[in-house]
Coordinates of C-alpha atoms in Angstrom, one line a residue:
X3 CA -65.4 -65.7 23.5
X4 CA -62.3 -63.4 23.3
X5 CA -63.8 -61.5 20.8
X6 CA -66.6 -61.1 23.0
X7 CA -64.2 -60.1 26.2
X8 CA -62.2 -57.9 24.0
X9 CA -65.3 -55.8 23.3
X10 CA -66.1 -55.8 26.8
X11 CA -63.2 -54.6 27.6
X12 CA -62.8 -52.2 25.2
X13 CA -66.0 -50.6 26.3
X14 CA -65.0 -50.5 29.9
X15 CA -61.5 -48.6 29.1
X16 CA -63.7 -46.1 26.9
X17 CA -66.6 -45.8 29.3
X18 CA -63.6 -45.1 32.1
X19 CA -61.5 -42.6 30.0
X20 CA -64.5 -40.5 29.4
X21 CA -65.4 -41.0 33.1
X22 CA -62.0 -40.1 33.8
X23 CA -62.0 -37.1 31.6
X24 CA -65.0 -35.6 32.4
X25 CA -63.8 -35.6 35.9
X26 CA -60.7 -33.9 35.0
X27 CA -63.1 -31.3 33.1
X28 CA -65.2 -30.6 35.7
X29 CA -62.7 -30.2 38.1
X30 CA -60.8 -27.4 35.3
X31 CA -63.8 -25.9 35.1
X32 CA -64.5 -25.5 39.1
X33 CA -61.0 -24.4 39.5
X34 CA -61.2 -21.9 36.8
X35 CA -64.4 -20.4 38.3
X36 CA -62.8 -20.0 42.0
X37 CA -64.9 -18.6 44.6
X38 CA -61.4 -17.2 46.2
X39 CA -61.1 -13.4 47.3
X40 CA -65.0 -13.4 47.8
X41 CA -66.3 -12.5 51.0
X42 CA -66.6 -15.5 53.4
X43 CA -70.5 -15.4 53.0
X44 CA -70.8 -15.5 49.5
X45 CA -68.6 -18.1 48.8
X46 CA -70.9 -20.2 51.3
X47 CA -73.7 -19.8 49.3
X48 CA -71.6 -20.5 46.3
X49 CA -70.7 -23.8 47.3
X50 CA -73.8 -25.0 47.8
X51 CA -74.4 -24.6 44.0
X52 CA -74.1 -28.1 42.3
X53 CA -75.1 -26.8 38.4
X54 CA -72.0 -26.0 37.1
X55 CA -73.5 -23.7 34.8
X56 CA -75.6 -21.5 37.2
X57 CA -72.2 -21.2 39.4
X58 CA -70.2 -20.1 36.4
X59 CA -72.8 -17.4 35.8
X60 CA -72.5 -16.7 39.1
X61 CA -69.2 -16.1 39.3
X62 CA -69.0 -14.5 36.1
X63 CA -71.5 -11.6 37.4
X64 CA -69.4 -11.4 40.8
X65 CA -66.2 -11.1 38.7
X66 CA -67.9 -8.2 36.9
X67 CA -69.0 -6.0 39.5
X68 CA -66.0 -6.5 41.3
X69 CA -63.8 -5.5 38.3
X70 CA -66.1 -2.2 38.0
X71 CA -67.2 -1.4 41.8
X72 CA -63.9 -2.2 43.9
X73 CA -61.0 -0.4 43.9
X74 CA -62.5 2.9 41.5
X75 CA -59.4 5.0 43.2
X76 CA -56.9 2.6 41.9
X77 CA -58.7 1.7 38.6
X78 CA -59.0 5.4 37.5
X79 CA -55.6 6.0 38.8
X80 CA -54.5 3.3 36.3
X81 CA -56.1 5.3 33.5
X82 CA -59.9 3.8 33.4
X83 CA -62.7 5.7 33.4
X84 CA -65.8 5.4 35.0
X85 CA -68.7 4.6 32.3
X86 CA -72.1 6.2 32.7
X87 CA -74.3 4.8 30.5
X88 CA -77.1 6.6 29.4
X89 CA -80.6 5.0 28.7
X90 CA -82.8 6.4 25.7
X91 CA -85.9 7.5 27.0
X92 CA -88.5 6.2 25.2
X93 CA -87.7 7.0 21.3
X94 CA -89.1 6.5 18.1
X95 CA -91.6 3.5 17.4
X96 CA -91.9 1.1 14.3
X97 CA -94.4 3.3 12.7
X98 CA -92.5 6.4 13.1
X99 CA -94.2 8.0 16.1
X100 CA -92.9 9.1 19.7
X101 CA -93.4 7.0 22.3
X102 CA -94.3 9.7 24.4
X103 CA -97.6 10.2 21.6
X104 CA -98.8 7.0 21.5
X105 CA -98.7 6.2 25.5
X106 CA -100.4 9.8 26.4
X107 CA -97.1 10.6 27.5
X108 CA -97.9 14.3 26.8
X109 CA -96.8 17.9 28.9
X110 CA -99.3 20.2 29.2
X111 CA -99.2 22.1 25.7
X112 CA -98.9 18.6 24.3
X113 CA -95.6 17.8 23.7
X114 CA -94.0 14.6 24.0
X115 CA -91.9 13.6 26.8
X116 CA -89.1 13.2 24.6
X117 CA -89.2 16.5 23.8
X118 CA -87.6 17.5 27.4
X119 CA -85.8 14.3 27.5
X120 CA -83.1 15.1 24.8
X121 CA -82.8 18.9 26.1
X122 CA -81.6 17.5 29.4
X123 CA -79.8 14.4 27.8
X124 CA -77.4 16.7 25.5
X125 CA -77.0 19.0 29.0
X126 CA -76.3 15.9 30.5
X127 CA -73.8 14.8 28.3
X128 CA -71.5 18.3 28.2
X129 CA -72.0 18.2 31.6
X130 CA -70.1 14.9 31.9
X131 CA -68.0 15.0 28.7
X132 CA -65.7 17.4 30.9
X133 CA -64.8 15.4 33.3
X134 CA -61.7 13.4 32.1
X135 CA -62.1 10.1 34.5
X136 CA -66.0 9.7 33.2
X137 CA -66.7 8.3 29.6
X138 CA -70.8 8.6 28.4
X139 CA -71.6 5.3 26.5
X140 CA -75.4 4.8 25.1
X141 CA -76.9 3.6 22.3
X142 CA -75.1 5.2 18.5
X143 CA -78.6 6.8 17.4
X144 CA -78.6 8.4 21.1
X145 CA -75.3 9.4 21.0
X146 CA -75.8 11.3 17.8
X147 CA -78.8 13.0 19.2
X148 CA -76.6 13.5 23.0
X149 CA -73.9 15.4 20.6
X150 CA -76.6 17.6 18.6
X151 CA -75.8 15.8 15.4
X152 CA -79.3 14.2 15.4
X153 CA -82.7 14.4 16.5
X154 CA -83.9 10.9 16.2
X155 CA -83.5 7.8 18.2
X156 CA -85.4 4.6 18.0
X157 CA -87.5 3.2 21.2
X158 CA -85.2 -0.2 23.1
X159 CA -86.3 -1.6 25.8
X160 CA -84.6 -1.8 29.5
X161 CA -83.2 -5.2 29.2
X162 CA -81.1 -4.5 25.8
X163 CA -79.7 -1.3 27.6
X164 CA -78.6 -3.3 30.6
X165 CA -76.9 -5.8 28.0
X166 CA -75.3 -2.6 26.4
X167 CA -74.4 -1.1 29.5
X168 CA -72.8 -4.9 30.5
X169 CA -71.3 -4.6 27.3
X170 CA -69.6 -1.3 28.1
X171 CA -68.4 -2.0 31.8
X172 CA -70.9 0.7 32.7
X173 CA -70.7 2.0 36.3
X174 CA -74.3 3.0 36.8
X175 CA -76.9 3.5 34.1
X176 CA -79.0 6.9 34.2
X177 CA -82.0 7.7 32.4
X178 CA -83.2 11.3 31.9
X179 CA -87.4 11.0 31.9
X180 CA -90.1 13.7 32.9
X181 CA -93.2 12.8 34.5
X182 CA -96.6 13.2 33.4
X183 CA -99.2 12.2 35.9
X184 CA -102.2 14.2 36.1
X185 CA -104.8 14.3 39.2
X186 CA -107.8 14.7 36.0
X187 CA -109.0 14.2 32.8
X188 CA -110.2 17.6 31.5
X189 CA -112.5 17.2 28.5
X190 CA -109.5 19.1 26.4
X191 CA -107.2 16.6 27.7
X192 CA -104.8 15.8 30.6
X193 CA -103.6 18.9 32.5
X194 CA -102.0 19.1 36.2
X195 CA -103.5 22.4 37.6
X196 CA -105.8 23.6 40.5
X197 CA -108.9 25.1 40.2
X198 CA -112.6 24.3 38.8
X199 CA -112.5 22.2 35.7
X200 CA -114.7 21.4 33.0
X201 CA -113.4 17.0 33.6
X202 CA -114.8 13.5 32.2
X203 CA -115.8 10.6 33.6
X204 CA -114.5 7.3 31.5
X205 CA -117.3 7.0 29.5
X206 CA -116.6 11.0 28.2
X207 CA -119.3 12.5 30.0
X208 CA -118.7 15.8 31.1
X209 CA -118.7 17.2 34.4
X210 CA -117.6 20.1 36.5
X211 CA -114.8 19.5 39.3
X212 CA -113.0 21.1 42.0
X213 CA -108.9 20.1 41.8
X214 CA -106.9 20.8 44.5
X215 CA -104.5 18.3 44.7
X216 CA -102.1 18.5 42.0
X217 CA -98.5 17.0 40.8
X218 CA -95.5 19.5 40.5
X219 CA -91.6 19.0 41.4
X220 CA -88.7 16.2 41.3
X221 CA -88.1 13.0 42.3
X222 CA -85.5 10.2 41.5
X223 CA -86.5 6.5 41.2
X224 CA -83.2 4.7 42.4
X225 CA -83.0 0.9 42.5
X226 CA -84.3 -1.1 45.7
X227 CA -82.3 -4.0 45.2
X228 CA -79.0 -2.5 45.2
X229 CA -77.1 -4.2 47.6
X230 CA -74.5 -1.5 47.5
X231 CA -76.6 1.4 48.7
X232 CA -75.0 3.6 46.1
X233 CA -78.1 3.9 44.1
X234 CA -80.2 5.3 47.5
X235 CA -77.4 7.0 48.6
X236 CA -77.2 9.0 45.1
X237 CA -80.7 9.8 45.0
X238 CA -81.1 11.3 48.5
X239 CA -77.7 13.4 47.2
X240 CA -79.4 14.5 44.9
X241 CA -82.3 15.6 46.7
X242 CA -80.1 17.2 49.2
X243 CA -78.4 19.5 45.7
X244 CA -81.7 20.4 44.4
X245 CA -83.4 20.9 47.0
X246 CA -80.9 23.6 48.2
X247 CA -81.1 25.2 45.2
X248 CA -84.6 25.9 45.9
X249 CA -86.3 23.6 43.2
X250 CA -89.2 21.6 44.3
X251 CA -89.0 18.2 45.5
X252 CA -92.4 15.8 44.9
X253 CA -94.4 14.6 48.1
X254 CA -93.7 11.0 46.7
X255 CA -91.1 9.8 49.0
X256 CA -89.9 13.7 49.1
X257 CA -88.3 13.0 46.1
X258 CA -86.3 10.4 46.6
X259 CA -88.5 6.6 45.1
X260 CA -87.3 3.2 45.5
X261 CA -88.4 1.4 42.4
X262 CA -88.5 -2.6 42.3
X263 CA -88.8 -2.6 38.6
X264 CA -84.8 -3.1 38.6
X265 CA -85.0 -6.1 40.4
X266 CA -85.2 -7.7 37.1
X267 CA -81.6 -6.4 36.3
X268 CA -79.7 -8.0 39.0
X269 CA -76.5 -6.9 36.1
X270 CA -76.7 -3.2 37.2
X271 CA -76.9 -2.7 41.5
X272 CA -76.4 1.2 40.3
X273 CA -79.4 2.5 38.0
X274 CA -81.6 5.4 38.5
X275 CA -84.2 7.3 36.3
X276 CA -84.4 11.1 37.0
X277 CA -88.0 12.5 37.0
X278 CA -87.4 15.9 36.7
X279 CA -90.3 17.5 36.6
X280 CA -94.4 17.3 35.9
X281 CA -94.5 18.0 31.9
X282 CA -98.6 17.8 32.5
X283 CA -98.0 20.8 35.3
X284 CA -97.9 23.8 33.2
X285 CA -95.5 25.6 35.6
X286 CA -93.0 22.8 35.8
X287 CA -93.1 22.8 32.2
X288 CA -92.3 26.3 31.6
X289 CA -89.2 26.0 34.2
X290 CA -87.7 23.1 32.1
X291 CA -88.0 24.9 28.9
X292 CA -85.7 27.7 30.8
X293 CA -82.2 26.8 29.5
X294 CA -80.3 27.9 32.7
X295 CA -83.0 25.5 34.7
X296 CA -81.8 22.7 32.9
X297 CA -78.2 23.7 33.6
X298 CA -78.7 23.4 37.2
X299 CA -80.7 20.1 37.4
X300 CA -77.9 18.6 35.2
X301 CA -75.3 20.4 37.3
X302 CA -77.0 18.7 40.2
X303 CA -76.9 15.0 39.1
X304 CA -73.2 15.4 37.9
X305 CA -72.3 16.7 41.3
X306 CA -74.0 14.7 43.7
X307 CA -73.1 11.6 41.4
X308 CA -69.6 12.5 42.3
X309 CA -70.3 13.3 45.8
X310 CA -71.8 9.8 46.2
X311 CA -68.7 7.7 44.3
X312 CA -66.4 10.1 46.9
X313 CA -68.6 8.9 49.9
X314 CA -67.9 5.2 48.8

């Protein structure tokens, strides 16, 4: 019978220490994830999270942006820099071949869109490799190619850049992309221009038609689920620079696109993708071959990215 009580007990004491110490745990663990210093209305919703795990997250993600988006004066002042990450567009596949050639992604004397992309890319980098507060992180094979050391760069996709760009305490991750849509299939393949065309239907039948709608200009797609408004704000700045210039904005949304595909990347409020141009609109692919064209859409996006951090 003692032996028996003795076990009882025993049991109870151990059952209540590890009661007792997964209290204490817990409670560690709440205090170290403090909702303090968060506005009054977020930490309201935070403490209504029971799943210690999901708040940590959470909090983790608050503590992030925070440490990157408040306070930029002060942080640059105390010798940080401001990471731009920039996102490979589209890149080599397994089996060797552009994106851009597999997925018709093709300008109008049938290059691949990443032939335009790395021009503006390595513009883009110089551009911001100037300024002393800014530091460009992206991918080492893109890096290479962004310094003129390479010329190859393998496809990723979105969601290991925004892990890279978490990784790198990226301010805002950019992506330097052309478009390619084209009103009709021509029976030599896509093209982007007015007039009366020889066309096919999806079955390859050939017909005559009369184009007058075409696509030609810029636009930016910006994020529409960034709560901060920098993203918008950037892309209308943009708009604004190259617009003045006397560079054509697209009809979509005048050149300025709020894209929901970011809401998947709740990581990065701040991500755009520049369109700079129709590559299937033989007119808007001659201006981006011009060198000094390049140098003043690049020249844009620096500037009106530092126009926007200014305004905020």
């Amino acid at each position: 019978m003692k032996e028996t009580k003795t076990r009882i007990l025993t049991g109870t004491a151990l059952l209540a220490a590890a009661i007792m110490f997964a209290t204490v745990s817990t409670a560690e663990e709440q205090l170290s994830y403090t909702t303090l210093g968060q506005p009054e209305s977020i930490s309201a919703v935070l403490s209504k999270e029971n799943n210690i795990v999901y708040l940590k997250q959470a909090i983790e993600l608050l503590k992030s942006i925070d440490d990157i988006y408040v306070n930029i004066e002060k942080s640059l002042s105390d010798g940080k820099k401001l990471v731009v990450f920039v996102d490979p567009a589209h890149g080599k596949l397994e089996n060797g071949a552009w994106e851009g050639e597999m997925t018709g992604r093709l300008s109008a004397t049938g290059l691949p869109e990443e032939y335009y992309s790395i021009m503006l890319s390595r513009e883009l980098f110089k551009t911001l490799s100037v300024n002393r507060f800014i530091e460009v992180r992206s991918t080492e094979d893109f890096m290479q190619v962004m310094k003129g050391r390479s010329n190859l760069y393998k496809n990723i996709p979105f969601v290991d850049t925004v892990r890279l760009a978490a990784e790198a305490g990226a301010f805002i991750i950019v992506s330097e992309h052309l478009n390619n849509i084209s009103s009709i299939v021509k029976a030599s393949g896509l093209m982007n221009i007015p007039g009366v065309h020889i066309t096919t239907d999806r079955w390859g039948n050939r017909f005559l038609s009369y184009v007058k709608d075409i696509h030609r200009g810029f636009l930016t797609l910006y994020n529409k689920y960034d709560a901060t408004d920098f993203s918008r704000r950037y892309a209308l700045n943009l708009k604004e620079a190259l617009v003045a210039q006397g560079m054509r904005a697209n009809n979509w949304q005048m050149g300025a696109v709020p894209d929901d595909r970011f809401s998947y990347f709740v990581d990065f409020p701040i991500s755009v993708i520049y369109e700079s141009g129709f590559i299937s609109n033989p007119d808007d692919e001659e201006l981006l071959r011009d060198p000094e064209y390049q140098r003043r859409i690049v020249r844009g996006q620096y500037e009106s990215l530092l126009e926007t951090v200014r305004e905020v």
